[in-house]
Short mmCIF file of C-alpha atoms in Angstrom, two decimals:
data_model
loop_
_atom_site.label_atom_id
_atom_site.label_comp_id
_atom_site.label_asym_id
_atom_site.label_seq_id
_atom_site.Cartn_x
_atom_site.Cartn_y
_atom_site.Cartn_z
CA MET A 185 -8.65 -3.19 -24.84
CA ASN A 186 -5.39 -3.56 -23.00
CA LYS A 187 -4.53 0.12 -23.60
CA LYS A 188 -7.94 1.19 -22.21
CA ARG A 189 -7.42 -1.08 -19.25
CA LEU A 190 -3.96 0.29 -18.38
CA THR A 191 -5.29 4.00 -18.88
CA TRP A 192 -8.05 3.55 -16.08
CA VAL A 193 -5.82 1.37 -13.72
CA ASP A 194 -3.15 4.05 -13.83
CA GLY A 195 -5.62 6.81 -13.40
CA ALA A 196 -7.14 4.96 -10.44
CA LYS A 197 -3.80 4.37 -8.81
CA GLY A 198 -2.66 8.06 -9.50
CA PHE A 199 -5.65 9.34 -7.65
CA LEU A 200 -5.13 7.02 -4.81
CA MET A 201 -1.62 8.16 -4.53
CA ILE A 202 -2.79 11.67 -4.13
CA LEU A 203 -5.02 10.52 -1.48
CA VAL A 204 -2.11 8.83 0.31
CA VAL A 205 -0.25 12.16 0.19
CA ILE A 206 -3.30 14.01 1.49
CA GLY A 207 -3.91 11.50 4.09
CA HIS A 208 -0.58 12.27 5.80
CA TYR A 209 -1.25 16.06 6.07
CA PRO A 210 -0.16 16.95 9.51
CA GLY A 211 -2.49 19.86 9.87
CA GLN A 212 -6.08 20.02 10.85
CA LEU A 213 -8.93 19.89 8.31
CA GLU A 214 -12.47 21.03 9.05
CA PHE A 215 -14.03 17.96 7.00
CA PRO A 216 -12.86 14.51 8.35
CA LEU A 217 -11.30 13.68 5.05
CA ALA A 218 -8.32 11.68 6.29
CA LYS A 219 -10.85 9.50 8.19
CA TYR A 220 -12.71 8.70 5.08
CA ILE A 221 -9.56 8.36 2.98
CA TYR A 222 -8.32 5.61 5.32
CA TRP A 223 -11.45 3.81 5.01
CA PHE A 224 -10.56 2.53 1.67
CA HIS A 225 -7.29 3.77 0.06
CA MET A 226 -4.87 0.99 1.28
CA PRO A 227 -7.48 -1.78 0.77
CA ALA A 228 -7.94 -0.30 -2.85
CA PHE A 229 -4.36 -0.73 -3.50
CA PHE A 230 -4.15 -4.32 -2.30
CA ILE A 231 -7.28 -5.05 -4.42
CA LEU A 232 -5.76 -3.50 -7.55
CA SER A 233 -2.55 -5.64 -6.97
CA GLY A 234 -4.56 -8.69 -6.63
CA LEU A 235 -6.40 -7.92 -9.85
CA PHE A 236 -3.23 -8.34 -11.91
CA PHE A 237 -1.88 -11.37 -9.93
CA LYS A 238 -0.92 -14.21 -12.06
CA PRO A 239 -0.53 -17.66 -10.41
CA VAL A 240 2.38 -19.83 -11.03
CA LEU A 241 1.12 -22.66 -13.10
CA GLU A 242 4.47 -24.47 -13.20
CA LYS A 243 6.29 -24.80 -9.87
CA GLY A 244 9.65 -24.32 -11.58
CA PHE A 245 8.61 -20.64 -12.13
CA MET A 246 7.86 -19.77 -8.44
CA ARG A 247 11.60 -18.78 -7.61
CA LEU A 248 11.54 -16.44 -10.58
CA SER A 249 8.25 -14.86 -9.74
CA ILE A 250 9.42 -14.22 -6.07
CA HIS A 251 12.56 -12.69 -7.38
CA LYS A 252 10.78 -10.48 -9.65
CA ARG A 253 8.53 -9.17 -6.78
CA PHE A 254 11.68 -8.81 -4.51
CA MET A 255 13.43 -6.66 -6.94
CA GLN A 256 10.27 -4.58 -7.76
CA LEU A 257 9.46 -4.14 -3.94
CA ILE A 258 12.17 -4.89 -1.45
CA VAL A 259 15.13 -3.41 -3.45
CA PRO A 260 13.64 0.11 -3.74
CA TYR A 261 12.47 -0.34 -0.10
CA LEU A 262 16.12 -0.85 1.05
CA PHE A 263 17.29 1.94 -1.35
CA PHE A 264 15.17 4.68 -0.03
CA LEU A 265 15.33 3.43 3.62
CA LEU A 266 19.22 3.83 3.40
CA SER A 267 19.04 7.07 1.56
CA ILE A 268 16.57 8.72 3.94
CA THR A 269 18.55 7.52 6.96
CA LEU A 270 21.85 8.57 5.82
CA ILE A 271 20.28 12.15 5.37
CA ARG A 272 18.72 12.17 8.86
CA TYR A 273 21.74 10.77 10.48
CA GLY A 274 23.80 13.62 8.67
CA ILE A 275 21.56 16.11 9.90
CA GLU A 276 21.57 14.79 13.47
CA ILE A 277 25.32 14.71 13.45
CA SER A 278 25.61 18.22 11.97
CA SER A 279 23.19 19.45 14.86
CA GLY A 280 25.43 17.98 17.45
CA ASN A 281 23.65 14.68 18.22
CA MET A 282 26.70 12.22 19.17
CA ASP A 283 24.42 10.01 21.49
CA ILE A 284 25.42 6.48 20.29
CA SER A 285 22.42 4.89 22.02
CA TRP A 286 20.04 7.15 20.22
CA TYR A 287 21.57 5.95 16.85
CA ALA A 288 21.35 2.50 18.09
CA HIS A 289 17.67 2.57 19.02
CA ASP A 290 16.66 4.28 15.86
CA PHE A 291 18.54 1.89 13.63
CA TRP A 292 16.92 -1.10 15.60
CA THR A 293 13.52 0.67 14.88
CA LEU A 294 14.24 0.76 11.30
CA VAL A 295 15.31 -2.85 11.13
CA VAL A 296 12.00 -3.84 12.55
CA GLY A 297 10.12 -1.50 10.30
CA GLY A 298 6.41 -1.88 9.95
CA ARG A 299 4.29 0.08 12.34
CA PHE A 300 7.38 0.76 14.59
CA ALA A 301 8.89 3.05 11.93
CA ARG A 302 7.49 6.37 12.12
CA GLY A 303 7.99 9.77 10.84
CA ALA A 304 9.82 9.81 7.40
CA TYR A 305 9.18 6.18 7.23
CA GLY A 306 5.40 6.27 8.02
CA VAL A 307 4.24 4.53 4.71
CA PHE A 308 7.24 1.87 4.47
CA TRP A 309 5.02 -0.75 6.09
CA PHE A 310 2.94 -0.89 2.78
CA VAL A 311 5.77 -2.40 0.82
CA THR A 312 6.88 -4.98 3.02
CA THR A 313 3.27 -6.02 3.69
CA LEU A 314 2.60 -6.19 0.04
CA PHE A 315 5.44 -8.44 -0.69
CA PHE A 316 4.47 -10.84 2.04
CA THR A 317 0.93 -10.69 0.92
CA TYR A 318 2.04 -11.69 -2.54
CA LEU A 319 4.04 -14.64 -1.09
CA PHE A 320 1.06 -15.85 0.91
CA PHE A 321 -1.23 -15.71 -2.16
CA LEU A 322 1.24 -17.25 -4.33
CA TRP A 323 1.59 -20.12 -1.83
CA LEU A 324 -2.20 -20.52 -1.57
CA THR A 325 -2.80 -20.52 -5.35
CA THR A 326 0.23 -22.83 -6.02
CA TYR A 327 -0.52 -25.47 -3.55
CA PHE A 328 -4.33 -25.55 -2.75
CA SER A 329 -7.49 -25.98 -4.40
CA ARG A 330 -9.98 -23.04 -4.75
CA THR A 331 -12.15 -24.42 -1.79
CA LYS A 332 -9.10 -24.79 0.39
CA GLN A 333 -7.92 -21.25 -0.65
CA ILE A 334 -11.20 -19.92 0.56
CA ILE A 335 -11.16 -21.83 3.85
CA ILE A 336 -7.62 -20.68 4.62
CA LEU A 337 -8.55 -17.02 3.82
CA ILE A 338 -11.55 -17.15 6.18
CA ILE A 339 -9.16 -18.39 8.90
CA SER A 340 -6.72 -15.52 8.01
CA TYR A 341 -9.47 -12.92 8.15
CA CYS A 342 -10.58 -14.33 11.58
CA ILE A 343 -7.16 -14.31 13.00
CA ALA A 344 -6.43 -10.79 11.73
CA HIS A 345 -9.57 -9.60 13.42
CA TYR A 346 -8.75 -11.38 16.82
CA GLU A 347 -5.24 -9.72 16.77
CA SER A 348 -6.98 -6.34 16.11
CA ILE A 349 -9.55 -6.71 18.70
CA PHE A 350 -6.84 -7.87 21.22
CA ALA A 351 -4.78 -4.71 20.46
CA MET A 352 -7.63 -2.30 20.37
CA ARG A 353 -9.97 -3.43 23.01
CA VAL A 354 -7.96 -5.66 25.38
CA ILE A 355 -4.83 -3.60 25.53
CA GLY A 356 -6.48 -0.34 24.51
CA GLY A 357 -5.27 3.15 24.27
CA ALA A 358 -4.27 5.02 21.04
CA PRO A 359 -4.06 2.56 18.06
CA ASP A 360 -0.46 3.39 17.26
CA THR A 361 0.54 2.63 20.92
CA ALA A 362 -1.72 -0.55 21.28
CA SER A 363 -0.50 -1.99 17.98
CA GLN A 364 3.21 -1.63 18.90
CA THR A 365 2.72 -3.90 21.96
CA VAL A 366 2.29 -6.70 19.48
CA PRO A 367 5.79 -7.42 18.13
CA MET A 368 6.21 -8.12 14.49
CA ILE A 369 9.00 -7.31 12.04
CA TRP A 370 8.04 -5.41 8.87
CA ASN A 371 4.26 -5.71 9.58
CA ILE A 372 3.98 -9.29 8.22
CA ASP A 373 1.02 -10.03 10.38
CA VAL A 374 -0.95 -7.21 8.51
CA ALA A 375 -0.58 -9.68 5.47
CA LEU A 376 -3.37 -11.73 7.17
CA MET A 377 -5.77 -8.86 6.47
CA ALA A 378 -4.20 -7.55 3.23
CA VAL A 379 -4.40 -10.80 1.56
CA ILE A 380 -8.07 -10.76 1.90
CA TYR A 381 -8.51 -7.58 -0.21
CA PHE A 382 -5.70 -8.91 -2.61
CA SER A 383 -7.69 -12.12 -3.01
CA LEU A 384 -10.90 -10.07 -3.81
CA GLY A 385 -9.06 -8.37 -6.50
CA TYR A 386 -8.07 -11.64 -7.87
CA TYR A 387 -11.35 -13.65 -7.51
CA MET A 388 -13.46 -10.62 -8.70
CA LYS A 389 -11.39 -9.89 -11.80
CA SER A 390 -14.48 -10.19 -14.05
CA VAL A 391 -16.18 -7.51 -11.92
CA TRP A 392 -13.34 -5.24 -11.72
CA MET A 393 -12.24 -5.22 -15.31
CA ASN A 394 -15.67 -3.72 -16.24
CA ILE A 395 -17.65 -2.17 -13.32
CA SER A 396 -21.24 -2.43 -14.58
CA GLY A 397 -23.79 0.20 -13.76
CA ARG A 398 -25.37 -2.03 -11.07
CA TRP A 399 -22.05 -2.47 -9.22
CA LEU A 400 -21.32 1.16 -9.45
CA ILE A 401 -24.63 2.03 -7.94
CA ALA A 402 -24.19 -0.56 -5.28
CA GLY A 403 -20.76 0.90 -4.48
CA LEU A 404 -22.26 4.51 -4.32
CA VAL A 405 -25.00 3.39 -2.06
CA GLY A 406 -22.59 1.59 0.25
CA SER A 407 -20.29 4.64 0.32
CA VAL A 408 -22.88 7.35 0.94
CA VAL A 409 -24.67 5.27 3.49
CA ALA A 410 -21.40 4.73 5.43
CA ILE A 411 -20.59 8.41 5.35
CA VAL A 412 -24.12 9.36 6.48
CA LEU A 413 -24.24 6.77 9.19
CA ASP A 414 -20.77 8.12 10.36
CA ALA A 415 -21.93 11.67 10.28
CA ILE A 416 -24.79 11.17 12.28
CA HIS A 417 -23.01 8.94 14.67
CA VAL A 418 -24.85 5.83 14.15
CA ILE A 419 -21.44 4.14 13.37
CA ASP A 420 -17.82 5.23 14.45
CA TYR A 421 -15.80 3.37 11.89
CA HIS A 422 -12.12 3.42 11.62
CA LEU A 423 -9.79 1.57 9.43
CA SER A 424 -5.99 1.66 9.71
CA MET A 425 -4.24 -1.57 8.48
CA LYS A 426 -0.72 -0.27 9.55
CA PHE A 427 -1.82 0.02 13.14
CA LEU A 428 -3.98 -3.20 13.30
CA ARG A 429 -7.19 -1.30 13.42
CA TYR A 430 -9.81 -3.24 11.63
CA GLU A 431 -12.18 -4.34 14.35
CA HIS A 432 -15.55 -4.79 12.33
CA PHE A 433 -15.97 -8.12 11.02
CA ILE A 434 -18.64 -6.96 8.32
CA LEU A 435 -17.92 -3.27 7.61
CA ASP A 436 -14.00 -4.03 6.99
CA LEU A 437 -15.43 -5.71 3.71
CA ILE A 438 -18.30 -3.66 2.78
CA ILE A 439 -16.91 -0.23 3.32
CA PRO A 440 -13.54 -0.66 1.39
CA LEU A 441 -15.19 -2.56 -1.38
CA SER A 442 -17.95 0.10 -1.87
CA PHE A 443 -15.38 2.87 -2.16
CA THR A 444 -13.04 0.91 -4.27
CA LEU A 445 -16.15 -0.01 -6.68
CA VAL A 446 -16.82 3.62 -6.94
CA VAL A 447 -13.20 4.75 -7.64
CA VAL A 448 -12.62 2.09 -10.37
CA GLY A 449 -15.99 2.48 -11.94
CA VAL A 450 -15.62 6.30 -12.23
CA PHE A 451 -12.20 6.06 -13.68
CA GLN A 452 -13.19 3.37 -16.10
CA ARG A 453 -15.75 5.74 -17.52
CA MET A 454 -13.51 8.84 -17.25
CA ALA A 455 -10.66 6.98 -19.07
CA ALA A 456 -13.22 6.27 -21.87
CA LYS A 457 -13.94 9.95 -22.59
CA LEU A 458 -11.18 12.11 -21.08
CA SER A 459 -7.32 12.06 -20.87
CA VAL A 460 -5.91 11.00 -17.48
CA LYS A 461 -2.34 11.57 -18.51
CA TRP A 462 -1.46 13.63 -15.46
CA LEU A 463 -2.72 10.85 -13.21
CA GLN A 464 -0.68 8.23 -15.12
CA LYS A 465 2.36 10.46 -14.80
CA ILE A 466 1.86 10.42 -10.90
CA GLU A 467 1.27 6.64 -11.09
CA LYS A 468 4.50 6.09 -13.04
CA HIS A 469 6.40 7.77 -10.06
CA SER A 470 4.15 6.47 -7.26
CA LEU A 471 6.68 4.43 -5.44
CA THR A 472 9.00 7.33 -5.11
CA ILE A 473 6.08 9.62 -4.00
CA MET A 474 5.05 7.10 -1.46
CA TYR A 475 8.66 6.96 0.00
CA LEU A 476 9.47 10.63 -0.14
CA HIS A 477 6.34 12.86 0.38
CA ILE A 478 6.55 12.80 4.22
CA PHE A 479 10.24 13.26 4.26
CA THR A 480 9.72 16.27 1.75
CA ASP A 481 7.49 17.83 4.37
CA ILE A 482 9.99 17.20 7.25
CA LEU A 483 12.81 18.93 5.20
CA LEU A 484 10.70 21.83 3.95
CA ASN A 485 8.19 22.73 6.81
CA ASP A 486 10.87 24.79 8.65
CA TYR A 487 11.47 26.99 5.73
CA PHE A 488 7.93 27.34 4.07
CA THR A 489 4.40 27.79 5.42
CA TYR A 490 1.77 25.83 3.53
CA GLY A 491 -1.61 24.34 3.81
CA ILE A 492 -3.05 21.23 2.35
CA VAL A 493 -2.67 22.34 -1.27
CA GLY A 494 1.10 23.17 -0.97
CA PHE A 495 1.74 20.10 1.18
CA THR A 496 0.19 17.92 -1.63
CA ALA A 497 1.92 19.92 -4.38
CA PHE A 498 5.42 19.58 -2.67
CA GLY A 499 4.55 15.93 -1.85
CA LEU A 500 3.96 15.11 -5.28
CA GLY A 501 6.27 17.38 -7.22
CA ILE A 502 9.55 17.00 -5.41
CA PRO A 503 9.44 13.07 -5.41
CA ILE A 504 8.62 12.90 -8.88
CA LEU A 505 11.56 15.28 -9.69
CA PHE A 506 13.91 12.96 -7.60
CA SER A 507 12.42 9.89 -9.34
CA ILE A 508 13.42 11.36 -12.72
CA ILE A 509 16.90 12.11 -11.47
CA ILE A 510 17.37 8.74 -9.84
CA GLN A 511 16.43 6.97 -13.16
CA LYS A 512 18.58 9.21 -15.39
CA TYR A 513 21.73 9.55 -13.43
CA LEU A 514 22.07 6.56 -11.03
CA PRO A 515 23.18 3.17 -12.15
CA ASN A 516 20.17 0.78 -12.58
CA GLY A 517 18.16 3.79 -11.48
CA LYS A 518 14.90 2.36 -12.93
CA VAL A 519 15.31 -0.66 -10.64
CA LEU A 520 15.72 1.55 -7.57
CA VAL A 521 12.32 3.10 -8.11
CA GLY A 522 10.61 -0.12 -8.81
CA GLY A 523 10.97 -0.47 -12.53
CA PHE A 524 12.52 -3.96 -12.49
CA SER A 525 11.57 -5.90 -15.48
CA PRO A 526 12.85 -9.47 -15.86
CA LYS A 527 14.46 -10.56 -19.01
CA LYS A 528 12.67 -13.24 -21.11
CA ILE A 529 13.77 -16.71 -20.09
CA ASN A 530 13.82 -20.16 -21.76
CA THR A 531 10.77 -22.06 -20.49
CA SER A 532 12.13 -25.46 -20.99
CA ARG A 533 15.32 -24.63 -19.20
CA VAL A 534 13.45 -23.37 -16.08
CA LEU A 535 11.20 -26.40 -15.96
CA SER A 536 14.12 -28.79 -16.03
CA HIS A 537 15.48 -27.31 -12.90
#
């Protein structure tokens, strides 16, 4: 059972990572594919992360749990941030850019991160948001009863939507510009919304672990209806967690949940009959793909002309190659790409502290 579970989870995550790459294609597509991808792909990652959340039953383990997530998320974040920045600055210097103020402004933008870090760092916000979402939910499940958890989550959902409506409608303008008028380091405020999807993964574990036919049909109906209503302009739905664009109190739950039910349900059935090893390989290197696929295009698009297929192939293949190289040749390479695994500890020793 555990093997099958890991198979469909890896397959679903691998598929979602492909959607992440496609969603950042800089060219124009006739079908509004990117719009629909953004409806659910990031919420789905948070849902699947919440699905495997393990509450800390003994408070003595909290520090170890936080340390594990720090090593798995923040250490690779800093490694890839530094690596890409050094390469970028090397290119800038070689091209004659000696403007100290430019480097100071750029460096400060990278320190703040989140929605303020653009270009090659376009997806970095997800990791810091996931880390603080984990801390938020860990705090909830450790110190509050289930009823109080739900109340706090409802308040969090309301605050997140208030912030979004303020940015999108009061300030107005393009979502990226409007959201940057709300100062926040590392997109920590997006955790107010992300924790909702994360919690749905955790609380609905019995549903996600075995998507029934009824749930799959419900997800299909919700997804198809949303696409049709959008196509005939009854609704004009958008979702961009990075830029605080979640303005619809009801649809921000229904649409991401519907699509995620379909993805998970389909891959559970697919993994039971077919091999999804190629998607599992993508998932295995997903963190490196996420960090490097945009930067790969930035480095290559001056030398190669390619469409969406080439963009996706380069965005997957080259980061996977670098992930293998990093793990094989760099000290602690596995840790640098998110593969930290804590050593087994003495339970009684931890609790005594």
